[in-house]
Tab-separated table of C-alpha atoms and ligand atoms in Angstrom:
chain	number	residue	atom	x	y	z
A	15	MET	CA	-7.725	136.492	-128.723
A	16	LEU	CA	-3.595	137.784	-126.543
A	17	LYS	CA	-1.759	135.646	-124.919
A	18	ARG	CA	-2.078	136.886	-120.978
A	19	SER	CA	0.029	136.356	-118.122
A	20	GLY	CA	3.280	138.029	-119.321
A	21	THR	CA	5.108	141.056	-118.251
A	22	GLY	CA	5.219	142.718	-122.198
A	23	ILE	CA	2.695	144.982	-122.677
A	24	ALA	CA	-0.485	145.025	-125.744
A	25	ILE	CA	-3.052	148.002	-126.522
A	26	THR	CA	-6.287	146.232	-127.258
A	27	GLY	CA	-8.529	148.890	-126.920
A	28	SER	CA	-9.600	152.872	-127.118
A	29	GLY	CA	-12.479	155.042	-126.322
A	30	SER	CA	-13.679	157.922	-126.808
A	31	ALA	CA	-15.839	161.144	-125.700
A	32	ALA	CA	-16.774	164.109	-125.348
A	33	PRO	CA	-19.865	167.300	-124.418
A	34	ALA	CA	-22.534	167.435	-126.835
A	35	GLY	CA	-22.514	171.478	-126.613
A	36	ILE	CA	-19.938	172.480	-129.530
A	37	LEU	CA	-18.417	176.726	-128.857
A	38	THR	CA	-17.872	177.792	-133.533
A	39	ASN	CA	-15.234	180.484	-133.753
A	40	ASP	CA	-17.892	183.204	-134.234
A	41	ASP	CA	-18.988	182.116	-131.019
A	42	LEU	CA	-15.942	183.088	-130.232
A	43	ALA	CA	-16.439	186.275	-132.182
A	44	LYS	CA	-19.193	187.282	-129.750
A	45	ILE	CA	-17.084	186.683	-126.325
A	46	VAL	CA	-13.689	188.675	-127.557
A	47	ASP	CA	-12.110	190.343	-130.578
A	48	THR	CA	-11.485	187.409	-132.287
A	49	SER	CA	-12.256	185.968	-135.803
A	50	ASP	CA	-12.750	182.830	-137.279
A	51	GLU	CA	-9.951	183.748	-139.838
A	52	TRP	CA	-7.527	183.822	-136.558
A	53	ILE	CA	-8.449	181.329	-135.241
A	54	LYS	CA	-8.036	178.813	-138.069
A	55	SER	CA	-4.783	180.849	-139.296
A	56	ARG	CA	-3.165	180.890	-136.073
A	57	THR	CA	-4.792	177.441	-134.804
A	58	GLY	CA	-5.917	175.272	-137.360
A	59	ILE	CA	-9.197	175.437	-134.890
A	60	LYS	CA	-12.763	175.811	-135.348
A	61	ASN	CA	-14.366	174.176	-132.614
A	62	ARG	CA	-13.800	173.085	-128.801
A	63	HIS	CA	-17.319	171.536	-127.128
A	64	LEU	CA	-17.712	171.976	-124.154
A	65	ALA	CA	-19.274	170.752	-120.321
A	66	THR	CA	-22.424	171.374	-118.625
A	67	ALA	CA	-23.194	172.284	-115.510
A	68	SER	CA	-24.263	168.364	-115.347
A	69	GLU	CA	-21.173	167.275	-117.802
A	70	SER	CA	-17.928	165.629	-115.578
A	71	VAL	CA	-14.939	164.545	-115.849
A	72	CYS	CA	-15.717	161.192	-114.001
A	73	GLN	CA	-19.208	161.071	-117.232
A	74	ILE	CA	-17.603	161.685	-119.926
A	75	SER	CA	-14.639	159.314	-119.341
A	76	THR	CA	-16.617	156.229	-117.825
A	77	VAL	CA	-17.792	156.565	-121.429
A	78	ALA	CA	-14.097	156.873	-123.856
A	79	ALA	CA	-13.257	153.942	-120.075
A	80	GLN	CA	-16.524	151.620	-121.364
A	81	LYS	CA	-15.813	152.323	-125.732
A	82	ALA	CA	-12.277	151.602	-125.395
A	83	ILE	CA	-13.923	148.049	-122.241
A	84	SER	CA	-14.917	146.844	-125.451
A	85	MET	CA	-13.123	147.616	-128.068
A	86	ALA	CA	-10.133	144.995	-125.793
A	87	GLN	CA	-13.176	142.273	-125.129
A	88	ILE	CA	-12.368	142.202	-121.408
A	89	ASP	CA	-15.375	143.158	-118.353
A	90	ALA	CA	-14.862	146.565	-115.698
A	91	ALA	CA	-14.236	143.112	-113.620
A	92	ASP	CA	-10.705	142.783	-114.902
A	93	ILE	CA	-9.338	144.930	-114.042
A	94	ASP	CA	-5.997	145.553	-111.472
A	95	LEU	CA	-5.707	149.434	-112.257
A	96	ILE	CA	-7.159	152.792	-113.436
A	97	ILE	CA	-5.158	156.093	-113.539
A	98	LEU	CA	-6.978	158.701	-114.414
A	99	ALA	CA	-5.006	161.044	-116.520
A	100	THR	CA	-5.665	164.715	-115.587
A	101	SER	CA	-5.262	168.565	-114.060
A	102	THR	CA	-8.875	169.881	-113.592
A	103	PRO	CA	-9.786	167.046	-111.432
A	104	ASP	CA	-14.627	167.214	-110.357
A	105	ASP	CA	-13.064	167.196	-106.751
A	106	LEU	CA	-9.600	167.743	-105.688
A	107	PHE	CA	-9.551	164.887	-104.299
A	108	GLY	CA	-9.170	162.699	-106.824
A	109	SER	CA	-11.614	161.373	-109.592
A	110	ALA	CA	-10.550	157.808	-110.602
A	111	SER	CA	-12.667	155.729	-107.574
A	112	LYS	CA	-15.553	157.476	-109.121
A	113	ILE	CA	-15.200	156.718	-112.678
A	114	GLN	CA	-14.237	152.998	-110.869
A	115	ASN	CA	-17.093	152.470	-109.583
A	116	MET	CA	-19.534	153.867	-112.779
A	117	LEU	CA	-17.823	151.160	-114.338
A	118	GLY	CA	-17.725	148.972	-111.839
A	119	ALA	CA	-14.025	147.910	-112.289
A	120	SER	CA	-14.546	145.757	-109.008
A	121	LYS	CA	-11.210	144.057	-108.638
A	122	ALA	CA	-9.184	147.411	-109.899
A	123	VAL	CA	-6.952	149.975	-107.429
A	124	ALA	CA	-7.939	153.073	-109.253
A	125	PHE	CA	-5.386	157.094	-108.583
A	126	ASP	CA	-5.590	160.191	-110.372
A	127	LEU	CA	-2.439	161.263	-112.014
A	128	THR	CA	-1.519	165.406	-112.783
A	129	ALA	CA	1.246	166.110	-115.819
A	130	ALA	CA	-1.222	168.741	-117.563
A	131	CYS	CA	-1.166	167.901	-121.221
A	132	SER	CA	1.483	164.879	-121.022
A	133	GLY	CA	-0.583	163.586	-118.495
A	134	PHE	CA	-1.809	160.737	-121.374
A	135	VAL	CA	1.970	159.890	-122.359
A	136	PHE	CA	3.059	159.970	-118.051
A	137	ALA	CA	0.417	157.426	-118.081
A	138	LEU	CA	0.366	155.188	-120.576
A	139	VAL	CA	4.101	154.804	-119.572
A	140	THR	CA	3.400	154.627	-115.569
A	141	ALA	CA	0.940	151.746	-116.863
A	142	ALA	CA	4.132	149.847	-118.282
A	143	GLN	CA	6.293	149.858	-115.643
A	144	PHE	CA	3.370	147.747	-113.750
A	145	ILE	CA	2.437	145.707	-116.277
A	146	ARG	CA	6.234	145.218	-116.780
A	147	THR	CA	7.031	144.063	-113.034
A	148	GLY	CA	4.282	141.777	-114.013
A	149	ALA	CA	1.506	143.402	-111.289
A	150	TYR	CA	-0.937	143.532	-113.324
A	151	GLN	CA	-2.439	142.454	-116.045
A	152	ASN	CA	-5.518	145.297	-117.392
A	153	ILE	CA	-4.931	148.764	-116.535
A	154	LEU	CA	-7.325	150.890	-117.888
A	155	VAL	CA	-6.108	154.781	-118.894
A	156	ILE	CA	-7.883	156.883	-119.218
A	157	GLY	CA	-7.202	161.292	-120.680
A	158	GLY	CA	-10.107	163.066	-119.718
A	159	ASP	CA	-10.447	167.204	-119.015
A	160	ILE	CA	-12.542	170.258	-118.823
A	161	LEU	CA	-10.076	173.132	-118.719
A	162	SER	CA	-13.770	175.054	-119.552
A	163	ARG	CA	-14.295	175.314	-115.819
A	164	TRP	CA	-10.704	176.902	-115.525
A	165	VAL	CA	-9.995	179.215	-118.803
A	166	ASP	CA	-10.877	183.333	-118.594
A	167	TRP	CA	-13.192	183.768	-120.641
A	168	SER	CA	-12.863	187.796	-121.227
A	169	ASP	CA	-9.201	186.589	-121.711
A	170	ARG	CA	-8.386	186.064	-125.913
A	171	SER	CA	-5.161	184.608	-125.619
A	172	SER	CA	-6.402	181.029	-124.563
A	173	ASN	CA	-9.559	180.969	-124.407
A	174	ILE	CA	-9.703	180.307	-128.439
A	175	LEU	CA	-7.648	177.544	-127.023
A	176	PHE	CA	-9.454	175.286	-125.498
A	177	GLY	CA	-11.793	172.059	-125.320
A	178	ASP	CA	-12.635	169.548	-122.980
A	179	GLY	CA	-13.091	165.917	-123.368
A	180	ALA	CA	-11.640	161.939	-122.178
A	181	GLY	CA	-9.889	159.399	-123.935
A	182	ALA	CA	-9.086	155.718	-122.987
A	183	ILE	CA	-6.400	152.871	-124.673
A	184	VAL	CA	-6.820	149.593	-122.441
A	185	CYS	CA	-3.490	147.841	-122.079
A	186	GLN	CA	-2.977	143.768	-121.879
A	187	ALA	CA	-0.354	142.063	-120.553
A	188	THR	CA	1.256	139.295	-123.014
A	189	ASP	CA	3.882	137.230	-123.022
A	190	SER	CA	3.260	137.794	-126.938
A	191	GLY	CA	5.530	140.606	-127.464
A	192	ASP	CA	6.561	144.711	-126.137
A	193	ARG	CA	4.589	146.359	-128.280
A	194	LEU	CA	5.529	149.297	-126.521
A	195	LEU	CA	8.948	149.746	-127.898
A	196	GLY	CA	10.867	153.087	-126.527
A	197	PHE	CA	10.012	156.147	-124.738
A	198	GLU	CA	11.593	159.444	-122.140
A	199	ILE	CA	9.577	161.712	-120.293
A	200	TYR	CA	10.882	165.026	-118.930
A	201	SER	CA	9.733	168.044	-117.099
A	202	ASP	CA	11.215	171.367	-116.773
A	203	GLY	CA	10.174	173.329	-113.359
A	204	THR	CA	12.384	175.827	-114.170
A	205	LYS	CA	9.701	177.387	-117.043
A	206	ASN	CA	6.761	176.556	-114.419
A	207	ASP	CA	5.578	180.491	-114.561
A	208	CYS	CA	4.925	179.783	-118.619
A	209	LEU	CA	1.918	178.374	-118.321
A	210	THR	CA	-0.488	177.827	-114.529
A	211	LEU	CA	-3.597	176.635	-113.062
A	212	ALA	CA	-2.508	177.579	-110.107
A	213	TYR	CA	-4.094	178.016	-106.401
A	214	GLN	CA	-3.598	181.901	-104.733
A	215	GLY	CA	-4.667	183.066	-101.125
A	216	GLY	CA	-4.001	185.385	-98.715
A	217	ASP	CA	-3.411	184.807	-95.118
A	218	ARG	CA	-6.931	184.390	-93.609
A	219	GLU	CA	-5.860	184.366	-89.740
A	220	LEU	CA	-7.827	181.520	-87.423
A	221	ILE	CA	-6.427	182.010	-83.635
A	222	ASP	CA	-3.701	184.492	-82.183
A	223	GLY	CA	-0.396	183.408	-84.469
A	224	ILE	CA	-1.574	180.669	-86.537
A	225	SER	CA	-2.139	181.680	-90.193
A	226	ILE	CA	-4.243	179.269	-93.349
A	227	ALA	CA	-3.911	180.330	-97.324
A	228	LYS	CA	-7.728	181.208	-97.734
A	229	GLY	CA	-8.190	181.952	-102.157
A	230	ALA	CA	-9.154	180.158	-104.718
A	231	TYR	CA	-7.518	178.778	-107.894
A	232	GLN	CA	-6.551	181.368	-110.412
A	233	PRO	CA	-7.300	180.680	-113.710
A	234	ILE	CA	-5.649	179.863	-117.093
A	235	TRP	CA	-2.367	181.805	-117.418
A	236	MET	CA	0.039	181.159	-120.162
A	237	ASN	CA	3.055	182.442	-121.531
A	238	GLY	CA	1.699	181.631	-125.219
A	239	ARG	CA	4.661	182.720	-126.861
A	240	GLU	CA	7.228	180.217	-124.631
A	241	ILE	CA	4.956	177.333	-125.023
A	242	TYR	CA	4.814	177.381	-128.933
A	243	ARG	CA	8.786	177.617	-128.714
A	244	PHE	CA	8.687	175.491	-126.471
A	245	ALA	CA	7.313	173.037	-128.161
A	246	ILE	CA	8.767	172.793	-131.011
A	247	ALA	CA	11.877	172.795	-129.720
A	248	LYS	CA	11.497	169.201	-127.211
A	249	VAL	CA	9.147	168.328	-129.071
A	250	PRO	CA	10.663	166.583	-131.724
A	251	GLU	CA	13.758	165.674	-129.800
A	252	VAL	CA	12.141	163.844	-128.023
A	253	ILE	CA	10.352	161.598	-130.514
A	254	GLU	CA	13.139	161.124	-131.692
A	255	LYS	CA	14.759	159.364	-128.026
A	256	ALA	CA	11.874	157.629	-127.953
A	257	LEU	CA	12.330	156.355	-131.485
A	258	PHE	CA	16.535	156.000	-129.921
A	259	ARG	CA	15.333	153.309	-127.489
A	260	ALA	CA	12.914	151.852	-129.771
A	261	GLY	CA	16.335	151.052	-131.984
A	262	LEU	CA	13.953	152.885	-134.630
A	263	THR	CA	13.924	155.833	-137.402
A	264	ALA	CA	10.894	158.312	-138.348
A	265	ASP	CA	10.406	156.517	-141.810
A	266	ALA	CA	9.450	153.197	-140.069
A	267	ILE	CA	6.432	155.242	-137.873
A	268	ASP	CA	2.571	154.283	-139.669
A	269	TRP	CA	1.162	157.138	-137.156
A	270	LEU	CA	2.275	160.499	-135.752
A	271	ILE	CA	-0.264	161.671	-132.903
A	272	LEU	CA	1.390	164.624	-130.952
A	273	HIS	CA	-1.166	166.751	-128.336
A	274	GLN	CA	-3.899	168.762	-130.344
A	275	ALA	CA	-1.832	172.060	-129.019
A	276	ASN	CA	-1.593	174.283	-132.497
A	277	GLN	CA	-1.977	173.219	-135.760
A	278	ARG	CA	2.318	175.117	-136.293
A	279	ILE	CA	2.973	173.335	-134.188
A	280	MET	CA	2.126	169.604	-136.187
A	281	ASP	CA	3.397	171.131	-139.346
A	282	ALA	CA	6.376	172.251	-137.311
A	283	VAL	CA	7.100	168.990	-135.032
A	284	ALA	CA	6.602	166.218	-138.452
A	285	GLU	CA	9.051	168.800	-140.651
A	286	ARG	CA	11.826	168.599	-138.426
A	287	LEU	CA	10.839	164.164	-138.084
A	288	ASN	CA	10.514	164.672	-141.889
A	289	ILE	CA	7.506	162.498	-141.946
A	290	GLU	CA	4.683	163.541	-143.964
A	291	SER	CA	1.702	165.369	-143.398
A	292	GLU	CA	-0.781	162.294	-144.085
A	293	LYS	CA	0.361	160.363	-141.305
A	294	VAL	CA	-0.165	163.305	-139.049
A	295	ILE	CA	-3.295	162.338	-137.211
A	296	SER	CA	-4.734	165.421	-136.279
A	297	ASN	CA	-8.509	166.622	-134.717
A	298	ILE	CA	-7.655	170.102	-133.728
A	299	ALA	CA	-10.139	171.328	-135.752
A	300	GLU	CA	-12.628	169.786	-133.878
A	301	TYR	CA	-12.073	169.483	-130.388
A	302	GLY	CA	-9.350	172.109	-130.092
A	303	ASN	CA	-6.932	171.407	-127.436
A	304	THR	CA	-8.670	168.938	-124.765
A	305	SER	CA	-5.206	168.264	-123.040
A	306	ALA	CA	-4.591	164.475	-121.505
A	307	ALA	CA	-7.531	163.601	-123.184
A	308	SER	CA	-6.823	165.288	-127.224
A	309	ILE	CA	-3.573	162.161	-127.465
A	310	PRO	CA	-6.326	159.079	-127.098
A	311	ILE	CA	-9.575	161.070	-128.428
A	312	ALA	CA	-7.361	161.303	-131.653
A	313	LEU	CA	-5.941	157.547	-131.287
A	314	ASP	CA	-9.308	156.298	-130.629
A	315	GLU	CA	-11.224	157.964	-133.969
A	316	ALA	CA	-8.217	157.119	-136.223
A	317	VAL	CA	-9.352	153.753	-135.139
A	318	ARG	CA	-12.463	153.557	-135.557
A	319	ALA	CA	-12.759	155.060	-139.134
A	320	GLY	CA	-9.751	152.599	-140.100
A	321	LYS	CA	-7.186	154.512	-140.857
A	322	ILE	CA	-5.171	152.381	-137.424
A	323	ARG	CA	-4.596	148.760	-137.750
A	324	SER	CA	-3.125	146.201	-135.573
A	325	GLY	CA	0.598	146.048	-135.960
A	326	ASP	CA	0.058	149.873	-137.315
A	327	LEU	CA	4.155	152.036	-135.649
A	328	ILE	CA	2.566	155.283	-133.816
A	329	ALA	CA	4.593	158.022	-131.992
A	330	ILE	CA	3.084	160.079	-129.886
A	331	SER	CA	4.050	163.317	-127.820
A	332	GLY	CA	2.791	165.220	-125.534
A	333	PHE	CA	3.583	168.800	-123.112
A	334	GLY	CA	2.532	170.922	-121.653
A	335	ALA	CA	1.959	172.975	-117.876
A	336	GLY	CA	5.284	171.494	-115.883
A	337	LEU	CA	6.295	172.385	-118.604
A	338	THR	CA	6.513	168.290	-118.721
A	339	TRP	CA	6.436	166.783	-122.319
A	340	GLY	CA	6.836	162.796	-122.837
A	341	ALA	CA	6.968	160.996	-126.328
A	342	ALA	CA	5.974	157.134	-126.768
A	343	ILE	CA	6.313	154.672	-129.562
A	344	PHE	CA	4.089	151.332	-129.428
A	345	GLN	CA	2.250	149.278	-132.300
A	346	TRP	CA	-0.748	149.742	-131.928
A	347	GLY	CA	-3.413	145.946	-131.386
A	348	ASP	CA	-2.557	143.069	-129.782
A	349	ARG	CA	-1.056	141.056	-133.010
B	428	ACO	N1	-7.515	187.598	-132.135
B	428	ACO	C1	-6.410	188.581	-132.237
B	428	ACO	N2	-5.797	188.356	-132.512
B	428	ACO	C2	-5.143	188.082	-131.395
B	428	ACO	C3	-6.585	186.875	-130.226
B	428	ACO	C4	-6.581	186.561	-131.443
B	428	ACO	N3	-7.496	185.354	-130.199
B	428	ACO	N4	-4.631	186.635	-129.876
B	428	ACO	C5	-3.726	187.299	-129.440
B	428	ACO	N5	-4.525	188.208	-130.601
B	428	ACO	C6	-3.385	189.489	-131.284
B	428	ACO	C7	-1.770	189.589	-129.616
B	428	ACO	O1	-2.746	190.520	-128.602
B	428	ACO	C8	-0.948	189.965	-130.706
B	428	ACO	O2	-1.309	191.429	-131.595
B	428	ACO	P1	0.198	193.077	-131.820
B	428	ACO	O3	0.517	191.976	-132.234
B	428	ACO	O4	-0.251	193.849	-132.038
B	428	ACO	O5	0.529	193.111	-130.008
B	428	ACO	C9	-1.248	188.758	-132.008
B	428	ACO	O6	-2.758	188.877	-132.162
B	428	ACO	C10	0.389	188.190	-132.162
B	428	ACO	O7	0.108	187.388	-131.023
B	428	ACO	P2	0.699	186.497	-130.428
B	428	ACO	O8	0.832	185.750	-129.158
B	428	ACO	O9	2.040	186.730	-131.083
B	428	ACO	O10	-0.126	185.399	-131.309
B	428	ACO	P3	1.006	183.020	-132.052
B	428	ACO	O11	0.748	183.691	-132.939
B	428	ACO	O12	2.109	183.321	-130.798
B	428	ACO	O13	-0.610	182.780	-131.389
B	428	ACO	C11	-0.658	181.371	-129.674
B	428	ACO	C12	-0.805	183.046	-130.552
B	428	ACO	C13	-2.221	180.569	-130.738
B	428	ACO	C14	-1.784	181.472	-129.096
B	428	ACO	C15	0.582	180.948	-128.998
B	428	ACO	O14	1.464	181.648	-129.457
B	428	ACO	C16	-0.509	178.632	-129.544
B	428	ACO	O15	-0.671	177.840	-130.155
B	428	ACO	N6	0.991	178.531	-127.949
B	428	ACO	C17	1.073	177.769	-127.461
B	428	ACO	C18	0.234	177.881	-126.369
B	428	ACO	C19	-0.285	176.186	-126.205
B	428	ACO	O16	0.360	175.355	-126.524
B	428	ACO	N7	-0.140	175.347	-125.563
B	428	ACO	C20	-1.140	174.332	-124.593
B	428	ACO	C21	-0.627	174.160	-123.804
B	428	ACO	S1	-0.910	172.681	-123.644
B	428	ACO	C22	-0.552	172.437	-121.231
B	428	ACO	O17	-0.535	171.436	-120.768
B	428	ACO	C23	-1.831	173.415	-121.314
């Protein structure tokens, strides 16, 4: 068992969940002018899991979190902090507290964190600060998104990409070595327009001289080529920087887990870093881009499949709207 009370970080549990409903590429071809062949060759995606109206970010995130808590062999009541990385909360005031209640994590403080597809990396880095200062011992980091609610289903340049899901990890304080070896996070608001899920409202006059904006959030809009170029340029660079912080080089990495946005992006990044394709964990074919959930779902599946073992060195990198991007290097498990 983990020796507690230190200010080092160990990642001791993972879990994931996705809605049961699956939309295949052939199904998509019934909605817009596209084909299985085009989608597979341009993105690597075959299926995406989509949430029904009776499913929610809170529900799938809670299932993922319960699995992570169970793997870490702690109780929900032991959790000090829950960070939910999401861009699609069930409630704009935040969904983390509802998850806290659903888990019975009565001692925890909970909040949402929004950094789009970089959300999980940003949340892990945030959690690490609370452990390193000695403030908290057990932190649940969740990435959960239901992007299908916000996809323009008539837009073939973006509707092929996205799916729904949730993944979670447990971070624990330890006095036997810090397993988060390096990280770097960035944002560049000058490119904010490249990927948006933005509120748009028109003036509505309440009384003479006082107006408010009345409108709604608009569906996802994306400049796909620009995001592609940004990812290919920035992701290898940020991983190199995180590796530098860790005092490591890419050849030391056992597993590379990138935000699952496009198989071609993953292949190009791995090639740029000289990381063999066998070390690249990909489940994009089954889930598509699940935003903040994509890295923890891929991590959890690889752990449960026995690929990732205790002590393995993992590089993760997220990138997306903001624009935001980041990377973290950590050692899996508590030994
Ligand atoms: N089916 C068939 N044809 C299509 C489709 C489709 N679904 N979509 C576009 N096309 C057509 C275009 O109209 C275009 O035709 P034209 O040459 O006659 O004009 C042609 O295919 C090529 O279009 P491109 O946009 O150049 O295709 P590209 O190879 O760049 O692939 C894609 C598009 C898959 C979107 C790619 O740019 C990409 O993956 N970008 C990154 C997107 C991304 O990762 N976004 C999420 C970031 S994470 C977050 O924060 C949410």
